[in-house]
Amino acid sequence: MKARDVMTAPVITAKPTDTVAQVARTLLEHRIGGVPVVDDAGALIGIVSEGDLIRRIEAGTARRRSWWLEAMLDDSTLELEYVKSHGRTASDVMRRSVVTATPDAPLHEIASLFEGHDIKRVPIVEDGRLVGIVSRSNLIQAVATPRAANLDIPVTDSAIRSRVMERLREQPWAHTWRLNITVDDGVVGLWGIANADAERHALRVVAETTPGVRAVQDHLIKEPPGGWA
C-alpha cells in the first residue's frame, strides 16, 4: 500500500496569517493534533502541532527558568522561545522545516519517517502542492482494514509452497537449508529445525501471512544441546 491509499484528503489547513487562537480552535474542533500551513497557491510552507502551542503566555505555560540557567543559553534559543510563546500568528509559531512524502511513497517509508523524525503526521505533497496527510492513525486503519490480496482467491498448493519458500529466502534470519515446507489443501506444514522460540514464531507468521494459506501446522523440532548423536 502507498500513501495515496490511506492519506486523509482534502486536508484541513491554516493560513500563515491565522491567529494562534484560530489555529488552536481548528485543532480542537476537528480533533486533530496538527495542521499544515499553506499559502494562497496551496503550497506547504509549515506545520503547527499541539506541541507548538503548549508553551503559551495565554495559558500561563510559557517556559520559566532561573536566571543562571537562562544565562547559559544563547540569544537565538531565547529569541525562538519568546516567539513561540508570544507570537500572534501561525507564521510565528509554525515549524518551517517539514518532513513530507509523495503520494506514491510506500507505507513502510512513511512508518520510517515517523520513527526517524519522532513525528506523528507526514504531509503528502505532489507538484509542490499539499494533496493529503498521513497520520499514525491512518497506518493503524490500514492494519485494521482487510486488503484485497487477502480475499478468498483460489491458489494451488504448489503455488503456496513456492511463495512461502520465496518469502523465507528473503529473510536473513531464516535458515532455509534446515527447513521443509509441505502444503495440503492450503494447510502449511513446517518441518525441520528451529532452535529459538522467536525463530519458530517468525516462521509461523511468514506462513500465516502468505496468500492462500488456510492454516499452519508446526512440526518443527529443536536440535539437542549436544548435537545429533
PDB file of N, CA, C and O in Angstrom, residues 77-143:
ATOM      1  N   THR A  77      18.329  30.909  20.957  1.00  0.00           N
ATOM      2  CA  THR A  77      17.396  29.978  21.600  1.00  0.00           C
ATOM      3  C   THR A  77      16.317  30.738  22.358  1.00  0.00           C
ATOM      4  O   THR A  77      15.123  30.434  22.261  1.00  0.00           O
ATOM      5  N   LEU A  78      16.715  31.745  23.107  1.00  0.00           N
ATOM      6  CA  LEU A  78      15.762  32.537  23.874  1.00  0.00           C
ATOM      7  C   LEU A  78      14.813  33.303  22.957  1.00  0.00           C
ATOM      8  O   LEU A  78      13.618  33.444  23.250  1.00  0.00           O
ATOM      9  N   GLU A  79      15.347  33.787  21.849  1.00  0.00           N
ATOM     10  CA  GLU A  79      14.518  34.536  20.906  1.00  0.00           C
ATOM     11  C   GLU A  79      13.457  33.639  20.274  1.00  0.00           C
ATOM     12  O   GLU A  79      12.286  34.027  20.156  1.00  0.00           O
ATOM     13  N   LEU A  80      13.844  32.422  19.891  1.00  0.00           N
ATOM     14  CA  LEU A  80      12.898  31.485  19.297  1.00  0.00           C
ATOM     15  C   LEU A  80      11.816  31.085  20.296  1.00  0.00           C
ATOM     16  O   LEU A  80      10.632  30.979  19.952  1.00  0.00           O
ATOM     17  N   GLU A  81      12.217  30.858  21.539  1.00  0.00           N
ATOM     18  CA  GLU A  81      11.246  30.502  22.575  1.00  0.00           C
ATOM     19  C   GLU A  81      10.260  31.637  22.814  1.00  0.00           C
ATOM     20  O   GLU A  81       9.067  31.397  23.021  1.00  0.00           O
ATOM     21  N   TYR A  82      10.745  32.864  22.786  1.00  0.00           N
ATOM     22  CA  TYR A  82       9.858  34.010  23.016  1.00  0.00           C
ATOM     23  C   TYR A  82       8.820  34.103  21.906  1.00  0.00           C
ATOM     24  O   TYR A  82       7.630  34.336  22.163  1.00  0.00           O
ATOM     25  N   VAL A  83       9.267  33.926  20.667  1.00  0.00           N
ATOM     26  CA  VAL A  83       8.328  33.993  19.540  1.00  0.00           C
ATOM     27  C   VAL A  83       7.296  32.874  19.654  1.00  0.00           C
ATOM     28  O   VAL A  83       6.103  33.088  19.400  1.00  0.00           O
ATOM     29  N   LYS A  84       7.724  31.676  20.042  1.00  0.00           N
ATOM     30  CA  LYS A  84       6.803  30.543  20.183  1.00  0.00           C
ATOM     31  C   LYS A  84       5.735  30.817  21.229  1.00  0.00           C
ATOM     32  O   LYS A  84       4.580  30.432  21.069  1.00  0.00           O
ATOM     33  N   SER A  85       6.118  31.460  22.303  1.00  0.00           N
ATOM     34  CA  SER A  85       5.179  31.670  23.403  1.00  0.00           C
ATOM     35  C   SER A  85       4.374  32.954  23.276  1.00  0.00           C
ATOM     36  O   SER A  85       3.286  33.068  23.850  1.00  0.00           O
ATOM     37  N   HIS A  86       4.887  33.936  22.501  1.00  0.00           N
ATOM     38  CA  HIS A  86       4.202  35.223  22.401  1.00  0.00           C
ATOM     39  C   HIS A  86       3.698  35.565  20.998  1.00  0.00           C
ATOM     40  O   HIS A  86       2.902  36.488  20.838  1.00  0.00           O
ATOM     41  N   GLY A  87       4.174  34.832  19.972  1.00  0.00           N
ATOM     42  CA  GLY A  87       3.776  35.132  18.602  1.00  0.00           C
ATOM     43  C   GLY A  87       2.273  35.077  18.413  1.00  0.00           C
ATOM     44  O   GLY A  87       1.588  34.273  19.050  1.00  0.00           O
ATOM     45  N   ARG A  88       1.746  35.889  17.507  1.00  0.00           N
ATOM     46  CA  ARG A  88       0.297  36.009  17.353  1.00  0.00           C
ATOM     47  C   ARG A  88      -0.273  35.207  16.201  1.00  0.00           C
ATOM     48  O   ARG A  88      -1.474  34.951  16.171  1.00  0.00           O
ATOM     49  N   THR A  89       0.550  34.820  15.226  1.00  0.00           N
ATOM     50  CA  THR A  89       0.025  34.152  14.040  1.00  0.00           C
ATOM     51  C   THR A  89       0.648  32.775  13.832  1.00  0.00           C
ATOM     52  O   THR A  89       1.667  32.429  14.435  1.00  0.00           O
ATOM     53  N   ALA A  90       0.014  32.003  12.931  1.00  0.00           N
ATOM     54  CA  ALA A  90       0.540  30.682  12.575  1.00  0.00           C
ATOM     55  C   ALA A  90       1.947  30.790  12.032  1.00  0.00           C
ATOM     56  O   ALA A  90       2.801  29.938  12.293  1.00  0.00           O
ATOM     57  N   SER A  91       2.204  31.849  11.277  1.00  0.00           N
ATOM     58  CA  SER A  91       3.539  32.062  10.718  1.00  0.00           C
ATOM     59  C   SER A  91       4.587  32.203  11.808  1.00  0.00           C
ATOM     60  O   SER A  91       5.746  31.817  11.629  1.00  0.00           O
ATOM     61  N   ASP A  92       4.202  32.760  12.962  1.00  0.00           N
ATOM     62  CA  ASP A  92       5.150  32.946  14.056  1.00  0.00           C
ATOM     63  C   ASP A  92       5.537  31.622  14.715  1.00  0.00           C
ATOM     64  O   ASP A  92       6.693  31.428  15.095  1.00  0.00           O
ATOM     65  N   VAL A  93       4.551  30.733  14.894  1.00  0.00           N
ATOM     66  CA  VAL A  93       4.783  29.543  15.711  1.00  0.00           C
ATOM     67  C   VAL A  93       5.016  28.274  14.904  1.00  0.00           C
ATOM     68  O   VAL A  93       5.423  27.250  15.453  1.00  0.00           O
ATOM     69  N   MET A  94       4.751  28.295  13.609  1.00  0.00           N
ATOM     70  CA  MET A  94       4.860  27.076  12.799  1.00  0.00           C
ATOM     71  C   MET A  94       6.304  26.634  12.631  1.00  0.00           C
ATOM     72  O   MET A  94       7.237  27.443  12.690  1.00  0.00           O
ATOM     73  N   ARG A  95       6.483  25.341  12.428  1.00  0.00           N
ATOM     74  CA  ARG A  95       7.781  24.789  12.064  1.00  0.00           C
ATOM     75  C   ARG A  95       7.895  24.828  10.543  1.00  0.00           C
ATOM     76  O   ARG A  95       7.040  24.299   9.836  1.00  0.00           O
ATOM     77  N   ARG A  96       8.954  25.439  10.066  1.00  0.00           N
ATOM     78  CA  ARG A  96       9.105  25.640   8.622  1.00  0.00           C
ATOM     79  C   ARG A  96       9.790  24.464   7.935  1.00  0.00           C
ATOM     80  O   ARG A  96       9.635  24.275   6.728  1.00  0.00           O
ATOM     81  N   SER A  97      10.544  23.688   8.689  1.00  0.00           N
ATOM     82  CA  SER A  97      11.190  22.502   8.129  1.00  0.00           C
ATOM     83  C   SER A  97      10.255  21.316   8.342  1.00  0.00           C
ATOM     84  O   SER A  97      10.146  20.790   9.449  1.00  0.00           O
ATOM     85  N   VAL A  98       9.569  20.929   7.277  1.00  0.00           N
ATOM     86  CA  VAL A  98       8.536  19.896   7.389  1.00  0.00           C
ATOM     87  C   VAL A  98       8.956  18.643   6.635  1.00  0.00           C
ATOM     88  O   VAL A  98       9.394  18.711   5.475  1.00  0.00           O
ATOM     89  N   VAL A  99       8.835  17.511   7.281  1.00  0.00           N
ATOM     90  CA  VAL A  99       9.110  16.221   6.638  1.00  0.00           C
ATOM     91  C   VAL A  99       7.890  15.850   5.807  1.00  0.00           C
ATOM     92  O   VAL A  99       6.771  15.775   6.326  1.00  0.00           O
ATOM     93  N   THR A 100       8.095  15.619   4.512  1.00  0.00           N
ATOM     94  CA  THR A 100       6.983  15.318   3.615  1.00  0.00           C
ATOM     95  C   THR A 100       7.255  14.029   2.838  1.00  0.00           C
ATOM     96  O   THR A 100       8.351  13.474   2.886  1.00  0.00           O
ATOM     97  N   ALA A 101       6.234  13.578   2.115  1.00  0.00           N
ATOM     98  CA  ALA A 101       6.362  12.411   1.245  1.00  0.00           C
ATOM     99  C   ALA A 101       5.474  12.624   0.031  1.00  0.00           C
ATOM    100  O   ALA A 101       4.644  13.543   0.008  1.00  0.00           O
ATOM    101  N   THR A 102       5.640  11.770  -0.964  1.00  0.00           N
ATOM    102  CA  THR A 102       4.819  11.848  -2.168  1.00  0.00           C
ATOM    103  C   THR A 102       3.673  10.848  -2.068  1.00  0.00           C
ATOM    104  O   THR A 102       3.716   9.917  -1.249  1.00  0.00           O
ATOM    105  N   PRO A 103       2.650  10.990  -2.894  1.00  0.00           N
ATOM    106  CA  PRO A 103       1.519  10.043  -2.851  1.00  0.00           C
ATOM    107  C   PRO A 103       1.930   8.598  -3.126  1.00  0.00           C
ATOM    108  O   PRO A 103       1.250   7.670  -2.677  1.00  0.00           O
ATOM    109  N   ASP A 104       3.022   8.392  -3.861  1.00  0.00           N
ATOM    110  CA  ASP A 104       3.454   7.038  -4.198  1.00  0.00           C
ATOM    111  C   ASP A 104       4.427   6.441  -3.183  1.00  0.00           C
ATOM    112  O   ASP A 104       4.933   5.329  -3.397  1.00  0.00           O
ATOM    113  N   ALA A 105       4.668   7.131  -2.096  1.00  0.00           N
ATOM    114  CA  ALA A 105       5.578   6.603  -1.076  1.00  0.00           C
ATOM    115  C   ALA A 105       4.966   5.366  -0.424  1.00  0.00           C
ATOM    116  O   ALA A 105       3.822   5.405   0.034  1.00  0.00           O
ATOM    117  N   PRO A 106       5.703   4.243  -0.361  1.00  0.00           N
ATOM    118  CA  PRO A 106       5.187   3.045   0.326  1.00  0.00           C
ATOM    119  C   PRO A 106       4.975   3.322   1.809  1.00  0.00           C
ATOM    120  O   PRO A 106       5.675   4.153   2.394  1.00  0.00           O
ATOM    121  N   LEU A 107       4.033   2.616   2.403  1.00  0.00           N
ATOM    122  CA  LEU A 107       3.723   2.871   3.807  1.00  0.00           C
ATOM    123  C   LEU A 107       4.896   2.536   4.731  1.00  0.00           C
ATOM    124  O   LEU A 107       5.030   3.151   5.795  1.00  0.00           O
ATOM    125  N   HIS A 108       5.755   1.599   4.325  1.00  0.00           N
ATOM    126  CA  HIS A 108       6.895   1.297   5.201  1.00  0.00           C
ATOM    127  C   HIS A 108       7.846   2.490   5.270  1.00  0.00           C
ATOM    128  O   HIS A 108       8.503   2.711   6.290  1.00  0.00           O
ATOM    129  N   GLU A 109       7.905   3.298   4.183  1.00  0.00           N
ATOM    130  CA  GLU A 109       8.735   4.505   4.210  1.00  0.00           C
ATOM    131  C   GLU A 109       8.103   5.569   5.111  1.00  0.00           C
ATOM    132  O   GLU A 109       8.813   6.292   5.829  1.00  0.00           O
ATOM    133  N   ILE A 110       6.785   5.662   5.074  1.00  0.00           N
ATOM    134  CA  ILE A 110       6.090   6.607   5.956  1.00  0.00           C
ATOM    135  C   ILE A 110       6.344   6.231   7.417  1.00  0.00           C
ATOM    136  O   ILE A 110       6.632   7.100   8.255  1.00  0.00           O
ATOM    137  N   ALA A 111       6.248   4.942   7.722  1.00  0.00           N
ATOM    138  CA  ALA A 111       6.499   4.484   9.094  1.00  0.00           C
ATOM    139  C   ALA A 111       7.926   4.825   9.523  1.00  0.00           C
ATOM    140  O   ALA A 111       8.160   5.220  10.676  1.00  0.00           O
ATOM    141  N   SER A 112       8.879   4.697   8.608  1.00  0.00           N
ATOM    142  CA  SER A 112      10.269   5.033   8.926  1.00  0.00           C
ATOM    143  C   SER A 112      10.428   6.525   9.208  1.00  0.00           C
ATOM    144  O   SER A 112      11.216   6.920  10.073  1.00  0.00           O
ATOM    145  N   LEU A 113       9.674   7.357   8.490  1.00  0.00           N
ATOM    146  CA  LEU A 113       9.714   8.801   8.746  1.00  0.00           C
ATOM    147  C   LEU A 113       9.171   9.104  10.145  1.00  0.00           C
ATOM    148  O   LEU A 113       9.724   9.936  10.861  1.00  0.00           O
ATOM    149  N   PHE A 114       8.087   8.438  10.526  1.00  0.00           N
ATOM    150  CA  PHE A 114       7.529   8.637  11.871  1.00  0.00           C
ATOM    151  C   PHE A 114       8.587   8.320  12.927  1.00  0.00           C
ATOM    152  O   PHE A 114       8.790   9.088  13.870  1.00  0.00           O
ATOM    153  N   GLU A 115       9.244   7.173  12.770  1.00  0.00           N
ATOM    154  CA  GLU A 115      10.221   6.741  13.764  1.00  0.00           C
ATOM    155  C   GLU A 115      11.492   7.587  13.723  1.00  0.00           C
ATOM    156  O   GLU A 115      11.998   8.012  14.762  1.00  0.00           O
ATOM    157  N   GLY A 116      12.000   7.821  12.512  1.00  0.00           N
ATOM    158  CA  GLY A 116      13.276   8.512  12.382  1.00  0.00           C
ATOM    159  C   GLY A 116      13.242   9.961  12.808  1.00  0.00           C
ATOM    160  O   GLY A 116      14.242  10.498  13.299  1.00  0.00           O
ATOM    161  N   HIS A 117      12.091  10.618  12.630  1.00  0.00           N
ATOM    162  CA  HIS A 117      11.983  12.041  12.955  1.00  0.00           C
ATOM    163  C   HIS A 117      11.126  12.298  14.196  1.00  0.00           C
ATOM    164  O   HIS A 117      10.899  13.459  14.556  1.00  0.00           O
ATOM    165  N   ASP A 118      10.625  11.223  14.812  1.00  0.00           N
ATOM    166  CA  ASP A 118       9.785  11.333  16.013  1.00  0.00           C
ATOM    167  C   ASP A 118       8.620  12.295  15.767  1.00  0.00           C
ATOM    168  O   ASP A 118       8.411  13.252  16.512  1.00  0.00           O
ATOM    169  N   ILE A 119       7.876  12.037  14.692  1.00  0.00           N
ATOM    170  CA  ILE A 119       6.725  12.870  14.333  1.00  0.00           C
ATOM    171  C   ILE A 119       5.472  12.005  14.263  1.00  0.00           C
ATOM    172  O   ILE A 119       5.557  10.775  14.260  1.00  0.00           O
ATOM    173  N   LYS A 120       4.307  12.653  14.202  1.00  0.00           N
ATOM    174  CA  LYS A 120       3.043  11.923  14.231  1.00  0.00           C
ATOM    175  C   LYS A 120       2.242  12.054  12.938  1.00  0.00           C
ATOM    176  O   LYS A 120       1.212  11.406  12.791  1.00  0.00           O
ATOM    177  N   ARG A 121       2.716  12.893  12.019  1.00  0.00           N
ATOM    178  CA  ARG A 121       1.988  13.074  10.753  1.00  0.00           C
ATOM    179  C   ARG A 121       2.963  13.506   9.665  1.00  0.00           C
ATOM    180  O   ARG A 121       3.955  14.190   9.965  1.00  0.00           O
ATOM    181  N   VAL A 122       2.667  13.094   8.435  1.00  0.00           N
ATOM    182  CA  VAL A 122       3.511  13.439   7.287  1.00  0.00           C
ATOM    183  C   VAL A 122       2.629  14.022   6.191  1.00  0.00           C
ATOM    184  O   VAL A 122       1.774  13.325   5.634  1.00  0.00           O
ATOM    185  N   PRO A 123       2.785  15.306   5.852  1.00  0.00           N
ATOM    186  CA  PRO A 123       2.047  15.890   4.735  1.00  0.00           C
ATOM    187  C   PRO A 123       2.470  15.235   3.417  1.00  0.00           C
ATOM    188  O   PRO A 123       3.643  14.930   3.212  1.00  0.00           O
ATOM    189  N   ILE A 124       1.501  15.024   2.540  1.00  0.00           N
ATOM    190  CA  ILE A 124       1.765  14.418   1.237  1.00  0.00           C
ATOM    191  C   ILE A 124       1.713  15.523   0.181  1.00  0.00           C
ATOM    192  O   ILE A 124       0.698  16.212   0.050  1.00  0.00           O
ATOM    193  N   VAL A 125       2.820  15.663  -0.534  1.00  0.00           N
ATOM    194  CA  VAL A 125       2.966  16.773  -1.478  1.00  0.00           C
ATOM    195  C   VAL A 125       3.191  16.237  -2.893  1.00  0.00           C
ATOM    196  O   VAL A 125       3.955  15.292  -3.097  1.00  0.00           O
ATOM    197  N   GLU A 126       2.505  16.834  -3.864  1.00  0.00           N
ATOM    198  CA  GLU A 126       2.662  16.463  -5.267  1.00  0.00           C
ATOM    199  C   GLU A 126       2.718  17.728  -6.107  1.00  0.00           C
ATOM    200  O   GLU A 126       1.836  18.583  -5.994  1.00  0.00           O
ATOM    201  N   ASP A 127       3.763  17.833  -6.929  1.00  0.00           N
ATOM    202  CA  ASP A 127       3.959  19.015  -7.774  1.00  0.00           C
ATOM    203  C   ASP A 127       3.932  20.305  -6.958  1.00  0.00           C
ATOM    204  O   ASP A 127       3.390  21.331  -7.383  1.00  0.00           O
ATOM    205  N   GLY A 128       4.503  20.241  -5.756  1.00  0.00           N
ATOM    206  CA  GLY A 128       4.608  21.425  -4.922  1.00  0.00           C
ATOM    207  C   GLY A 128       3.372  21.778  -4.120  1.00  0.00           C
ATOM    208  O   GLY A 128       3.400  22.741  -3.344  1.00  0.00           O
ATOM    209  N   ARG A 129       2.295  21.035  -4.306  1.00  0.00           N
ATOM    210  CA  ARG A 129       1.045  21.353  -3.604  1.00  0.00           C
ATOM    211  C   ARG A 129       0.697  20.257  -2.602  1.00  0.00           C
ATOM    212  O   ARG A 129       0.952  19.071  -2.834  1.00  0.00           O
ATOM    213  N   LEU A 130       0.087  20.675  -1.507  1.00  0.00           N
ATOM    214  CA  LEU A 130      -0.368  19.740  -0.482  1.00  0.00           C
ATOM    215  C   LEU A 130      -1.605  19.006  -0.995  1.00  0.00           C
ATOM    216  O   LEU A 130      -2.604  19.638  -1.341  1.00  0.00           O
ATOM    217  N   VAL A 131      -1.544  17.676  -1.045  1.00  0.00           N
ATOM    218  CA  VAL A 131      -2.682  16.896  -1.556  1.00  0.00           C
ATOM    219  C   VAL A 131      -3.274  15.959  -0.514  1.00  0.00           C
ATOM    220  O   VAL A 131      -4.340  15.386  -0.714  1.00  0.00           O
ATOM    221  N   GLY A 132      -2.593  15.782   0.614  1.00  0.00           N
ATOM    222  CA  GLY A 132      -3.102  14.887   1.644  1.00  0.00           C
ATOM    223  C   GLY A 132      -2.200  14.898   2.856  1.00  0.00           C
ATOM    224  O   GLY A 132      -1.189  15.612   2.893  1.00  0.00           O
ATOM    225  N   ILE A 133      -2.565  14.104   3.845  1.00  0.00           N
ATOM    226  CA  ILE A 133      -1.727  13.965   5.038  1.00  0.00           C
ATOM    227  C   ILE A 133      -1.916  12.565   5.593  1.00  0.00           C
ATOM    228  O   ILE A 133      -3.024  12.015   5.569  1.00  0.00           O
ATOM    229  N   VAL A 134      -0.831  11.960   6.047  1.00  0.00           N
ATOM    230  CA  VAL A 134      -0.875  10.631   6.656  1.00  0.00           C
ATOM    231  C   VAL A 134      -0.467  10.758   8.112  1.00  0.00           C
ATOM    232  O   VAL A 134       0.613  11.274   8.421  1.00  0.00           O
ATOM    233  N   SER A 135      -1.339  10.313   9.002  1.00  0.00           N
ATOM    234  CA  SER A 135      -1.050  10.334  10.432  1.00  0.00           C
ATOM    235  C   SER A 135      -0.813   8.904  10.915  1.00  0.00           C
ATOM    236  O   SER A 135      -1.033   7.936  10.173  1.00  0.00           O
ATOM    237  N   ARG A 136      -0.381   8.776  12.140  1.00  0.00           N
ATOM    238  CA  ARG A 136      -0.191   7.437  12.698  1.00  0.00           C
ATOM    239  C   ARG A 136      -1.495   6.663  12.698  1.00  0.00           C
ATOM    240  O   ARG A 136      -1.509   5.450  12.455  1.00  0.00           O
ATOM    241  N   SER A 137      -2.593   7.331  12.958  1.00  0.00           N
ATOM    242  CA  SER A 137      -3.886   6.649  12.977  1.00  0.00           C
ATOM    243  C   SER A 137      -4.244   6.097  11.607  1.00  0.00           C
ATOM    244  O   SER A 137      -4.900   5.060  11.497  1.00  0.00           O
ATOM    245  N   ASN A 138      -3.801   6.769  10.532  1.00  0.00           N
ATOM    246  CA  ASN A 138      -4.044   6.254   9.183  1.00  0.00           C
ATOM    247  C   ASN A 138      -3.352   4.916   8.980  1.00  0.00           C
ATOM    248  O   ASN A 138      -3.892   4.023   8.316  1.00  0.00           O
ATOM    249  N   LEU A 139      -2.150   4.771   9.541  1.00  0.00           N
ATOM    250  CA  LEU A 139      -1.450   3.494   9.420  1.00  0.00           C
ATOM    251  C   LEU A 139      -2.158   2.412  10.222  1.00  0.00           C
ATOM    252  O   LEU A 139      -2.233   1.257   9.794  1.00  0.00           O
ATOM    253  N   ILE A 140      -2.699   2.777  11.391  1.00  0.00           N
ATOM    254  CA  ILE A 140      -3.443   1.807  12.188  1.00  0.00           C
ATOM    255  C   ILE A 140      -4.698   1.381  11.434  1.00  0.00           C
ATOM    256  O   ILE A 140      -5.094   0.202  11.456  1.00  0.00           O
ATOM    257  N   GLN A 141      -5.341   2.323  10.753  1.00  0.00           N
ATOM    258  CA  GLN A 141      -6.522   1.994   9.955  1.00  0.00           C
ATOM    259  C   GLN A 141      -6.166   1.016   8.840  1.00  0.00           C
ATOM    260  O   GLN A 141      -6.946   0.121   8.505  1.00  0.00           O
ATOM    261  N   ALA A 142      -4.965   1.181   8.260  1.00  0.00           N
ATOM    262  CA  ALA A 142      -4.522   0.266   7.204  1.00  0.00           C
ATOM    263  C   ALA A 142      -4.343  -1.148   7.750  1.00  0.00           C
ATOM    264  O   ALA A 142      -4.636  -2.128   7.071  1.00  0.00           O
ATOM    265  N   VAL A 143      -3.863  -1.231   9.002  1.00  0.00           N
ATOM    266  CA  VAL A 143      -3.707  -2.542   9.637  1.00  0.00           C
ATOM    267  C   VAL A 143      -5.067  -3.193   9.872  1.00  0.00           C
ATOM    268  O   VAL A 143      -5.247  -4.404   9.698  1.00  0.00           O
TER     269      VAL A 143
END
